[in-house]
Coordinates of C-alpha atoms in Angstrom, one line a residue:
Chain A
X6 CA 0.0 0.0 0.0
X7 CA 2.9 2.3 0.7
X8 CA 3.9 2.6 -3.0
X9 CA 0.3 3.4 -4.1
X10 CA 0.1 6.1 -1.3
X11 CA 3.1 7.8 -2.7
X12 CA 0.8 9.2 -5.4
X13 CA -1.4 10.8 -2.7
X14 CA 1.0 12.8 -0.6
X15 CA 0.5 16.4 0.5
X16 CA 3.4 17.5 -1.6
X17 CA 1.8 16.0 -4.8
X18 CA -1.6 17.5 -3.7
X19 CA 0.0 21.0 -3.3
X20 CA 1.6 20.7 -6.8
X21 CA -1.5 19.2 -8.5
X22 CA -4.3 21.2 -6.9
X23 CA -3.6 24.6 -5.2
X24 CA -0.5 25.2 -7.3
X25 CA -1.9 23.5 -10.3
X26 CA -5.4 23.6 -11.7
X27 CA -6.6 26.0 -9.0
X28 CA -3.8 28.5 -9.6
X29 CA -5.1 31.9 -10.6
X30 CA -8.7 31.1 -9.7
X31 CA -10.9 32.8 -7.1
X32 CA -13.5 30.6 -5.4
X33 CA -12.8 28.0 -8.0
X34 CA -13.4 30.2 -11.1
X35 CA -11.7 32.9 -13.1
X36 CA -11.5 36.2 -11.3
X37 CA -13.6 37.9 -14.1
X38 CA -16.3 35.2 -14.5
X39 CA -19.7 36.0 -13.1
X40 CA -23.2 34.3 -13.0
X41 CA -25.2 35.1 -16.2
X42 CA -27.8 37.8 -15.8
X43 CA -30.7 35.4 -16.5
X44 CA -30.0 33.5 -13.4
X45 CA -30.1 36.6 -11.3
X46 CA -33.2 38.2 -13.0
X47 CA -35.5 35.2 -13.6
X48 CA -37.1 34.2 -10.5
X49 CA -37.7 30.5 -11.6
X50 CA -34.2 30.1 -12.9
X51 CA -32.7 31.8 -9.9
X52 CA -34.7 29.6 -7.4
X53 CA -33.7 26.4 -9.4
X54 CA -30.1 27.5 -9.3
X55 CA -30.3 28.1 -5.5
X56 CA -32.0 24.7 -5.0
X57 CA -29.4 22.9 -7.1
X58 CA -26.6 24.6 -5.2
X59 CA -28.0 23.8 -1.9
X60 CA -27.8 20.1 -2.7
X61 CA -24.2 20.7 -3.6
X62 CA -23.5 22.4 -0.3
X63 CA -25.3 19.7 1.7
X64 CA -23.5 16.9 -0.1
X65 CA -20.0 18.6 0.4
X66 CA -20.8 19.3 4.1
X67 CA -21.4 15.5 4.5
X68 CA -18.2 14.8 2.6
X69 CA -16.2 17.1 4.9
X70 CA -17.7 15.5 8.0
X71 CA -16.9 12.0 6.6
X72 CA -13.3 12.5 5.4
X73 CA -12.2 14.4 8.5
X74 CA -14.0 11.8 10.6
X75 CA -12.2 9.0 8.9
X76 CA -8.7 10.3 9.7
X77 CA -8.7 8.9 13.3
X78 CA -9.7 5.5 12.2
X79 CA -7.4 5.2 9.2
X80 CA -4.9 2.4 9.7
X81 CA -1.6 4.0 8.5
X82 CA -0.1 7.5 8.3
X83 CA -0.3 7.6 4.5
X84 CA -4.0 7.1 4.5
X85 CA -4.3 9.8 7.3
X86 CA -2.3 12.1 5.1
X87 CA -4.4 11.5 2.0
X88 CA -7.6 12.0 4.0
X89 CA -6.2 15.3 5.2
X90 CA -6.0 16.5 1.6
X91 CA -9.5 15.2 0.9
X92 CA -10.7 17.0 4.0
X93 CA -9.4 20.4 2.7
X94 CA -10.8 19.5 -0.8
X95 CA -14.2 19.0 0.6
X96 CA -14.0 22.2 2.8
X97 CA -13.1 24.1 -0.3
X98 CA -16.1 22.7 -2.1
X99 CA -18.3 23.7 0.8
X100 CA -16.8 27.2 0.6
X101 CA -17.1 27.7 -3.3
X102 CA -20.7 26.4 -3.4
X103 CA -21.6 28.5 -0.4
X104 CA -20.1 31.5 -2.2
X105 CA -22.2 30.6 -5.2
X106 CA -25.3 30.9 -3.0
X107 CA -24.1 34.3 -2.1
X108 CA -23.5 35.1 -5.7
X109 CA -27.1 34.1 -6.5
X110 CA -28.3 36.7 -3.9
X111 CA -28.7 34.6 -0.8
X112 CA -27.7 36.8 2.2
X113 CA -25.1 35.2 4.7
X114 CA -27.7 35.7 7.5
X115 CA -30.1 33.5 5.6
X116 CA -27.6 30.8 4.6
X117 CA -28.7 28.2 7.0
X118 CA -32.4 28.8 6.7
X119 CA -32.0 28.6 2.8
X120 CA -30.3 25.3 3.1
X121 CA -32.9 23.9 5.4
X122 CA -35.7 25.1 3.1
X123 CA -34.2 23.7 0.0
X124 CA -32.3 20.6 1.0
X125 CA -33.7 17.3 -0.2
X126 CA -34.7 15.2 2.7
X127 CA -33.5 12.0 1.0
X128 CA -30.0 13.6 0.6
X129 CA -30.0 14.3 4.4
X130 CA -30.8 10.7 5.0
X131 CA -28.1 9.6 2.5
X132 CA -25.6 11.5 4.5
X133 CA -26.9 10.1 7.7
X134 CA -26.3 6.6 6.6
X135 CA -22.7 7.4 5.8
X136 CA -22.0 9.4 8.8
X137 CA -23.3 6.6 11.1
X138 CA -20.5 4.4 9.8
X139 CA -17.9 7.1 10.1
X140 CA -18.9 8.0 13.6
X141 CA -18.8 4.4 14.7
X142 CA -15.1 4.3 13.6
X143 CA -15.9 1.8 10.8
X144 CA -13.1 2.7 8.3
X145 CA -13.8 0.2 5.5
X146 CA -17.5 1.0 5.4
X147 CA -16.9 4.7 5.8
X148 CA -14.4 4.8 2.8
X149 CA -16.8 2.8 0.6
X150 CA -19.5 5.1 1.6
X151 CA -17.6 8.2 1.1
X152 CA -15.1 7.6 -1.7
X153 CA -17.0 5.1 -3.8
X154 CA -20.7 5.9 -3.3
X155 CA -20.8 9.6 -2.3
X156 CA -17.9 10.6 -4.5
X157 CA -19.1 8.4 -7.4
X158 CA -22.5 10.2 -7.2
X159 CA -20.9 13.6 -6.9
X160 CA -18.7 13.0 -9.8
X161 CA -21.5 12.1 -12.1
X162 CA -23.8 14.9 -10.9
X163 CA -20.9 17.4 -11.4
X164 CA -20.1 16.2 -14.8
X165 CA -23.8 16.5 -15.8
X166 CA -24.0 20.0 -14.4
X167 CA -20.8 21.0 -16.1
X168 CA -21.9 19.7 -19.4
X169 CA -25.2 21.8 -19.0
X170 CA -23.4 24.9 -17.8
X171 CA -20.6 25.0 -20.3
X172 CA -22.4 27.3 -22.7
X173 CA -24.9 28.9 -20.4
X174 CA -22.6 29.6 -17.3
X175 CA -18.9 29.3 -17.9
X176 CA -18.2 30.5 -14.3
X177 CA -20.2 27.6 -12.8
X178 CA -18.7 25.1 -15.3
X179 CA -15.2 26.3 -14.4
X180 CA -16.0 25.8 -10.7
X181 CA -17.3 22.4 -11.3
X182 CA -14.3 21.3 -13.5
X183 CA -12.0 21.9 -10.3
X184 CA -14.3 19.8 -8.1
X185 CA -14.4 17.0 -10.8
X186 CA -10.6 16.8 -10.7
X187 CA -10.6 16.5 -6.9
X188 CA -13.4 13.9 -6.9
X189 CA -11.5 11.9 -9.5
X190 CA -8.5 11.7 -7.1
X191 CA -10.7 10.7 -4.2
X192 CA -12.4 7.9 -6.0
X193 CA -9.0 6.5 -6.9
X194 CA -7.9 6.5 -3.3
X195 CA -11.1 4.6 -2.3
X196 CA -10.6 2.0 -4.9
X197 CA -7.0 1.4 -4.2
X198 CA -7.2 1.4 -0.4
X199 CA -10.4 -0.6 0.1
X200 CA -9.8 -3.5 -2.3
X201 CA -6.9 -4.8 -0.1
X202 CA -8.8 -4.2 3.1
X203 CA -12.0 -6.0 1.9
X204 CA -10.0 -9.0 0.9
X205 CA -8.5 -9.1 4.4
X206 CA -12.0 -8.7 6.0
X207 CA -14.6 -10.5 3.8
X208 CA -16.9 -10.8 6.8
X209 CA -17.6 -7.1 6.4
X210 CA -19.1 -7.4 3.0
X211 CA -22.8 -8.0 3.9
X212 CA -22.9 -4.9 6.2
X213 CA -21.1 -2.7 3.5
X214 CA -23.5 -3.9 0.9
X215 CA -26.5 -3.0 3.0
X216 CA -25.0 0.4 3.5
X217 CA -24.6 0.8 -0.2
X218 CA -28.1 -0.4 -1.0
X219 CA -29.5 2.1 1.5
X220 CA -27.5 5.0 0.3
X221 CA -28.3 4.1 -3.5
X222 CA -32.0 4.3 -2.4
X223 CA -31.8 7.7 -1.0
X224 CA -29.7 8.9 -3.9
X225 CA -32.2 7.8 -6.5
X226 CA -35.0 9.3 -4.5
X227 CA -33.1 12.5 -4.4
X228 CA -32.7 12.5 -8.1
X229 CA -36.3 11.7 -8.6
X230 CA -37.7 14.5 -6.5
X231 CA -34.9 17.0 -7.6
X232 CA -35.8 16.7 -11.3
X233 CA -39.6 17.0 -10.5
X234 CA -39.0 20.1 -8.4
X235 CA -36.8 21.7 -11.2
X236 CA -39.4 21.0 -13.9
X237 CA -40.8 24.6 -14.1
X238 CA -37.2 26.0 -14.7
X239 CA -36.2 23.3 -17.0
X240 CA -38.0 24.7 -20.1
X241 CA -36.4 28.1 -19.7
X242 CA -33.0 26.4 -19.0
X243 CA -33.4 24.2 -22.1
X244 CA -34.4 27.1 -24.3
X245 CA -31.3 29.0 -23.2
X246 CA -29.0 26.1 -23.7
X247 CA -30.8 25.4 -27.1
X248 CA -30.1 28.9 -28.2
X249 CA -26.5 28.5 -27.4
X250 CA -25.9 25.1 -28.7
X251 CA -26.3 21.4 -27.7
X252 CA -25.0 20.1 -24.3
X253 CA -24.1 16.4 -24.5
X254 CA -24.0 14.2 -21.5
X255 CA -23.3 10.5 -22.1
X256 CA -25.1 10.7 -25.5
X257 CA -28.1 12.7 -24.2
X258 CA -28.6 16.2 -25.5
X259 CA -29.5 18.1 -22.3
X260 CA -30.9 20.9 -24.4
X261 CA -33.8 18.7 -25.8
X262 CA -34.2 15.9 -23.3
X263 CA -37.2 15.7 -21.0
X264 CA -36.6 15.8 -17.3
X265 CA -37.5 12.0 -17.2
X266 CA -34.8 11.4 -19.7
X267 CA -32.2 13.6 -17.9
X268 CA -33.0 11.7 -14.6
X269 CA -32.7 8.4 -16.3
X270 CA -29.3 9.1 -17.9
X271 CA -27.9 10.5 -14.6
X272 CA -29.2 7.5 -12.6
X273 CA -28.0 5.0 -15.2
X274 CA -24.6 6.7 -15.3
X275 CA -24.1 6.7 -11.6
X276 CA -25.3 3.2 -11.2
X277 CA -23.0 2.1 -13.9
X278 CA -20.1 3.8 -12.1
X279 CA -21.1 2.1 -8.9
X280 CA -21.2 -1.3 -10.6
X281 CA -17.7 -0.8 -12.1
X282 CA -16.1 0.7 -9.1
X283 CA -17.6 -1.8 -6.6
X284 CA -16.5 -4.7 -8.7
X285 CA -12.9 -3.3 -8.6
X286 CA -12.9 -3.7 -4.8
X287 CA -14.6 -7.1 -4.8
X288 CA -18.2 -6.0 -4.1
X289 CA -21.3 -6.4 -6.2
X290 CA -23.7 -3.4 -6.6
X291 CA -26.9 -4.0 -4.6
X292 CA -29.9 -2.4 -6.3
X293 CA -32.3 -0.7 -3.8
X294 CA -35.9 -2.0 -3.5
X295 CA -38.9 0.2 -4.2
X296 CA -37.3 2.8 -6.5
Chain B
X16 CA -2.0 57.7 -6.0
X17 CA -2.7 55.6 -2.9
X18 CA -2.0 51.9 -2.7
X19 CA -5.1 49.7 -2.3
X20 CA -3.7 47.1 0.1
X21 CA -6.3 44.8 1.3
X22 CA -6.3 44.4 5.1
X23 CA -8.8 41.9 6.5
X24 CA -8.9 43.8 9.8
X25 CA -10.9 46.6 7.9
X26 CA -13.7 44.1 7.5
X27 CA -16.8 43.7 9.6
X28 CA -16.1 41.1 12.3
X29 CA -18.3 38.5 10.6
X30 CA -16.8 39.2 7.3
X31 CA -13.3 39.1 8.8
X32 CA -13.9 35.5 10.1
X33 CA -15.3 34.5 6.7
X34 CA -12.1 35.9 5.1
X35 CA -9.4 34.7 7.4
X36 CA -10.7 31.2 7.9
X37 CA -11.2 30.5 4.2
X38 CA -9.3 28.2 1.9
X39 CA -8.4 31.2 -0.2
X40 CA -6.7 32.9 2.7
X41 CA -4.9 29.8 3.8
X42 CA -3.5 29.3 0.3
X43 CA -2.4 32.8 0.0
X44 CA -0.7 32.5 3.4
X45 CA 1.2 29.3 2.7
X46 CA 1.9 29.9 -0.9
X47 CA 4.7 32.3 -0.1
X48 CA 6.7 29.9 1.9
X49 CA 5.8 26.6 0.3
X50 CA 5.7 27.2 -3.5
X51 CA 9.4 26.8 -4.0
X52 CA 10.0 24.3 -1.2
X53 CA 9.2 20.7 -2.0
X54 CA 9.2 18.7 1.3
X55 CA 9.6 21.8 3.3
X56 CA 13.1 22.9 2.0
X57 CA 14.6 24.9 -0.9
X58 CA 15.2 22.5 -3.8
X59 CA 18.7 23.6 -4.1
X60 CA 19.6 22.9 -0.4
X61 CA 22.6 20.8 0.4
X62 CA 22.4 18.3 3.2
X63 CA 25.3 17.8 5.6
X64 CA 26.3 14.3 6.8
X65 CA 24.8 13.4 10.2
X66 CA 26.2 10.4 11.9
X67 CA 26.6 8.6 15.2
X68 CA 25.0 10.1 18.3
X69 CA 23.8 13.2 16.5
X70 CA 22.0 11.0 14.0
X71 CA 20.3 9.0 16.8
X72 CA 19.3 12.1 18.6
X73 CA 17.8 13.7 15.6
X74 CA 15.9 10.5 14.7
X75 CA 14.4 10.4 18.2
X76 CA 13.5 14.0 18.1
X77 CA 11.9 13.7 14.7
X78 CA 9.9 10.5 15.7
X79 CA 8.5 12.5 18.7
X80 CA 7.6 15.5 16.4
X81 CA 5.7 12.9 14.3
X82 CA 3.9 11.8 17.4
X83 CA 2.9 15.4 18.1
X84 CA 1.9 16.0 14.6
X85 CA -0.2 12.8 14.4
X86 CA -2.0 14.0 17.6
X87 CA -2.5 17.3 16.0
X88 CA -3.7 15.8 12.7
X89 CA -6.2 13.5 14.4
X90 CA -7.3 16.1 16.9
X91 CA -7.9 18.8 14.2
X92 CA -9.7 16.2 12.0
X93 CA -12.0 15.1 14.9
X94 CA -12.7 18.7 15.9
X95 CA -14.3 19.5 12.5
X96 CA -17.4 17.6 13.4
X97 CA -17.8 19.4 16.8
X98 CA -16.8 23.0 15.6
X99 CA -19.6 25.3 16.2
X100 CA -19.7 27.1 12.9
X101 CA -18.8 26.8 9.2
X102 CA -15.9 29.2 9.5
X103 CA -14.2 27.1 12.2
X104 CA -14.9 23.9 10.2
X105 CA -13.1 25.5 7.1
X106 CA -10.2 26.8 9.2
X107 CA -9.7 23.4 10.9
X108 CA -9.7 21.7 7.4
X109 CA -6.8 24.0 6.5
X110 CA -5.2 23.0 9.8
X111 CA -5.7 19.3 9.1
X112 CA -3.6 19.7 5.8
X113 CA -0.9 21.7 7.6
X114 CA -0.6 19.0 10.3
X115 CA -0.5 16.3 7.7
X116 CA 2.2 18.3 5.7
X117 CA 4.2 18.6 9.0
X118 CA 4.0 14.9 9.5
X119 CA 4.9 14.2 5.9
X120 CA 8.0 16.4 5.9
X121 CA 9.3 14.9 9.1
X122 CA 8.7 11.4 7.8
X123 CA 10.6 12.3 4.7
X124 CA 13.5 13.6 6.8
X125 CA 13.5 10.3 8.8
X126 CA 13.8 8.4 5.5
X127 CA 16.7 10.6 4.4
X128 CA 18.3 9.7 7.7
X129 CA 18.0 6.0 6.7
X130 CA 14.9 5.0 8.7
X131 CA 13.1 2.4 6.7
X132 CA 10.1 1.5 8.7
X133 CA 9.1 4.9 10.1
X134 CA 5.9 3.9 11.7
X135 CA 7.8 1.1 13.7
X136 CA 10.6 3.6 14.6
X137 CA 8.1 6.1 15.9
X138 CA 6.3 3.6 18.0
X139 CA 9.7 2.5 19.4
X140 CA 10.9 5.9 20.3
X141 CA 7.6 7.7 21.3
X142 CA 7.8 9.6 24.5
X143 CA 5.1 8.1 26.9
X144 CA 4.1 11.6 28.1
X145 CA 3.4 12.7 24.5
X146 CA 1.2 9.6 24.0
X147 CA -0.7 10.4 27.1
X148 CA -1.2 14.0 25.9
X149 CA -2.5 12.6 22.6
X150 CA -4.9 10.3 24.4
X151 CA -6.2 13.2 26.5
X152 CA -6.7 15.4 23.5
X153 CA -8.5 12.9 21.5
X154 CA -10.7 12.1 24.6
X155 CA -11.7 15.8 24.7
X156 CA -12.5 15.5 21.0
X157 CA -14.6 12.3 21.4
X158 CA -16.6 13.9 24.2
X159 CA -17.3 16.8 21.9
X160 CA -15.8 19.2 24.4
X161 CA -15.1 22.1 21.9
X162 CA -13.5 24.6 24.3
X163 CA -11.4 21.8 26.0
X164 CA -10.2 20.3 22.7
X165 CA -9.5 23.8 21.2
X166 CA -7.5 24.7 24.2
X167 CA -5.6 21.3 24.3
X168 CA -4.9 21.3 20.6
X169 CA -4.6 25.0 19.4
X170 CA -3.2 26.5 22.5
X171 CA -1.2 23.9 24.6
X172 CA 0.0 21.6 21.8
X173 CA 0.7 24.4 19.4
X174 CA 2.6 26.3 22.0
X175 CA 4.6 23.4 23.0
X176 CA 5.5 22.6 19.4
X177 CA 6.3 26.2 18.5
X178 CA 8.7 26.5 21.4
X179 CA 10.4 23.2 20.8
X180 CA 10.7 23.8 17.1
X181 CA 12.0 27.3 17.5
X182 CA 14.7 26.2 19.9
X183 CA 15.6 23.3 17.8
X184 CA 15.8 25.4 14.5
X185 CA 18.5 27.6 16.2
X186 CA 20.9 24.6 16.5
X187 CA 19.6 22.2 13.8
X188 CA 21.4 21.2 10.5
X189 CA 20.5 23.5 7.6
X190 CA 17.8 21.1 6.0
X191 CA 16.0 20.4 9.4
X192 CA 16.1 24.2 10.2
X193 CA 14.4 25.1 7.0
X194 CA 11.7 22.4 7.6
X195 CA 11.1 23.7 11.1
X196 CA 10.9 27.3 9.8
X197 CA 8.0 26.5 7.6
X198 CA 6.3 24.4 10.3
X199 CA 6.6 27.2 12.8
X200 CA 4.8 29.6 10.4
X201 CA 1.8 27.3 10.3
X202 CA 1.8 26.8 14.0
X203 CA 1.5 30.6 14.7
X204 CA -1.6 30.6 12.5
X205 CA -3.1 27.8 14.5
X206 CA -2.3 29.3 17.8
X207 CA -3.9 32.6 16.6
X208 CA -7.1 30.8 15.7
X209 CA -7.3 29.1 19.2
X210 CA -6.3 32.2 21.0
X211 CA -8.9 34.3 19.2
X212 CA -11.8 31.8 19.3
X213 CA -11.2 31.0 23.0
X214 CA -10.9 34.7 23.8
X215 CA -14.3 35.3 22.4
X216 CA -15.8 32.2 24.0
X217 CA -14.4 33.0 27.4
X218 CA -15.5 36.5 27.6
X219 CA -18.9 35.6 29.1
X220 CA -18.3 32.1 30.4
X221 CA -16.3 32.0 33.7
X222 CA -17.3 28.4 34.3
X223 CA -15.5 27.3 31.2
X224 CA -12.4 29.3 32.1
X225 CA -12.3 27.5 35.4
X226 CA -12.7 24.1 33.7
X227 CA -9.9 25.0 31.2
X228 CA -7.8 25.8 34.1
X229 CA -8.2 22.3 35.4
X230 CA -7.3 20.9 31.9
X231 CA -4.2 23.1 31.8
X232 CA -2.8 21.8 35.0
X233 CA -3.2 18.4 33.8
X234 CA -1.6 19.1 30.4
X235 CA 1.2 21.3 31.7
X236 CA 2.5 18.4 33.6
X237 CA 2.6 16.2 30.5
X238 CA 4.2 18.9 28.4
X239 CA 6.9 19.6 31.0
X240 CA 7.6 15.9 31.3
X241 CA 7.7 15.5 27.5
X242 CA 10.4 18.3 27.3
X243 CA 12.3 16.6 30.1
X244 CA 12.1 13.3 28.3
X245 CA 12.1 13.5 24.6
X246 CA 14.4 16.4 24.3
X247 CA 16.9 15.0 26.6
X248 CA 17.8 12.7 23.8
X249 CA 18.9 15.8 21.8
X250 CA 22.3 16.7 23.2
X251 CA 22.3 20.0 21.4
X252 CA 19.3 21.4 23.3
X253 CA 19.7 19.6 26.7
X254 CA 20.9 22.8 28.4
X255 CA 18.0 24.6 27.2
X256 CA 15.4 22.3 28.7
X257 CA 14.6 24.5 31.7
X258 CA 14.3 27.4 29.4
X259 CA 11.8 25.5 27.2
X260 CA 9.6 24.7 30.1
X261 CA 9.7 28.3 31.4
X262 CA 9.0 29.7 27.9
X263 CA 6.1 27.4 27.5
X264 CA 4.6 28.3 30.8
X265 CA 5.2 32.0 30.2
X266 CA 3.7 31.8 26.7
X267 CA 0.5 30.1 28.1
X268 CA 0.3 32.7 30.9
X269 CA 0.8 35.6 28.5
X270 CA -2.2 34.5 26.5
X271 CA -4.3 35.2 29.6
X272 CA -7.0 32.6 28.8
X273 CA -6.7 30.6 32.0

């Protein structure tokens, strides 16, 4: 494990991330990039953007709590060091998405009430399942939940949002590209670290699979209700994207797809990612019941 | 023409905290002294041969620095979940990376000195008083005692480390001295956070002040015993041990928290 961990040192993180793809950015985007006027002037689109960003803040808060909480139970200094970089990555994500809420007109005094109002209850439960494992000191389940399930979901959601924002909102797309680069590193750590540990502790498999099934249920329910809630803004969004060119996400044109099609392509992409990544660490994806 | 120099102290108190506890502020702070210093030292630095008793002493000292930094890393990581607000959580996340960087540069230095299994060597040479300190700190974190953990971590531990590192840097070989110099800069920021946050918290809370006083008594004994024990292995600073203890106690007193 030591050789593999040499790719996840603080030194490498400093060179890759703050001194690399984040150099010359402010809050993750170019200093001159701003939110497009339409998001600030159209109530439906602004509300939709706030609702979407609140889910990102909630997800990143969970990731911050999980990655920092896993440091103590990590079995070696190399893993603790990597989790330290992930902790700061997640804190940065909390910060930049919180800043986006401010950019969209949310007042700092209203931040928590805005999050409480818009956060999807299934996303809260999704985070709760993960944090229960982290808080009980279960390192293996915690890393699977955090670096495979949560990060796998975040990675796909960010990619879809980035594809849909590239033309409409270069500032948000730029912000997302930085987070995608971070998440890719986190997922890699999870796969490399946990495969060996699961082979050493096969008795942990059923418990981890139960956790994954429950997290996948809440994730798919979050997608379902989020796409339904955003329906009123979708038409305006789609028209704007359409005017500015197609936005492809895994073969689906986001400028013409229905909300059902968008939900389906996102869910299929994330589940496909789960199947691939779980198989790499010796686990089989467990589909949730009743979704 | 006037220079537009940004000073965060000109900000409203809430905006000040948002600014100085942010990732952006952290990165601007560390970029100046880390950007051209891989593993904490200038790339062009030449090492000097360290052999015999001097090498043994340095290995023991670095192993105990690793114990302290691991305690700080685990302490700061655990404190994120009990921090009372977002600014503190973000600041602690920057501190987590700082502590992990310190651990990494000390481990790198140990490998340069020929230590192969660093974790085993640290376990073998760890000062028992430092280990007790770590246990007590993590207990405060586990019981969600924010004020107690912040005091133990960002005041007591950071002060102890800053004084030990500063004294060592005066007499260390050039590479170790450069590493310590960068670490000390981080520790000052951490101490500042602890001092400011506790200062605000204790203004209207005499009960907590009394409780922290009791925690201090307990931790002071461990810190002074750690100075006596671990640094006794470093011949170069042996004569400074009483000074280290006095400096530590004077610094904590000067903060005026307890």
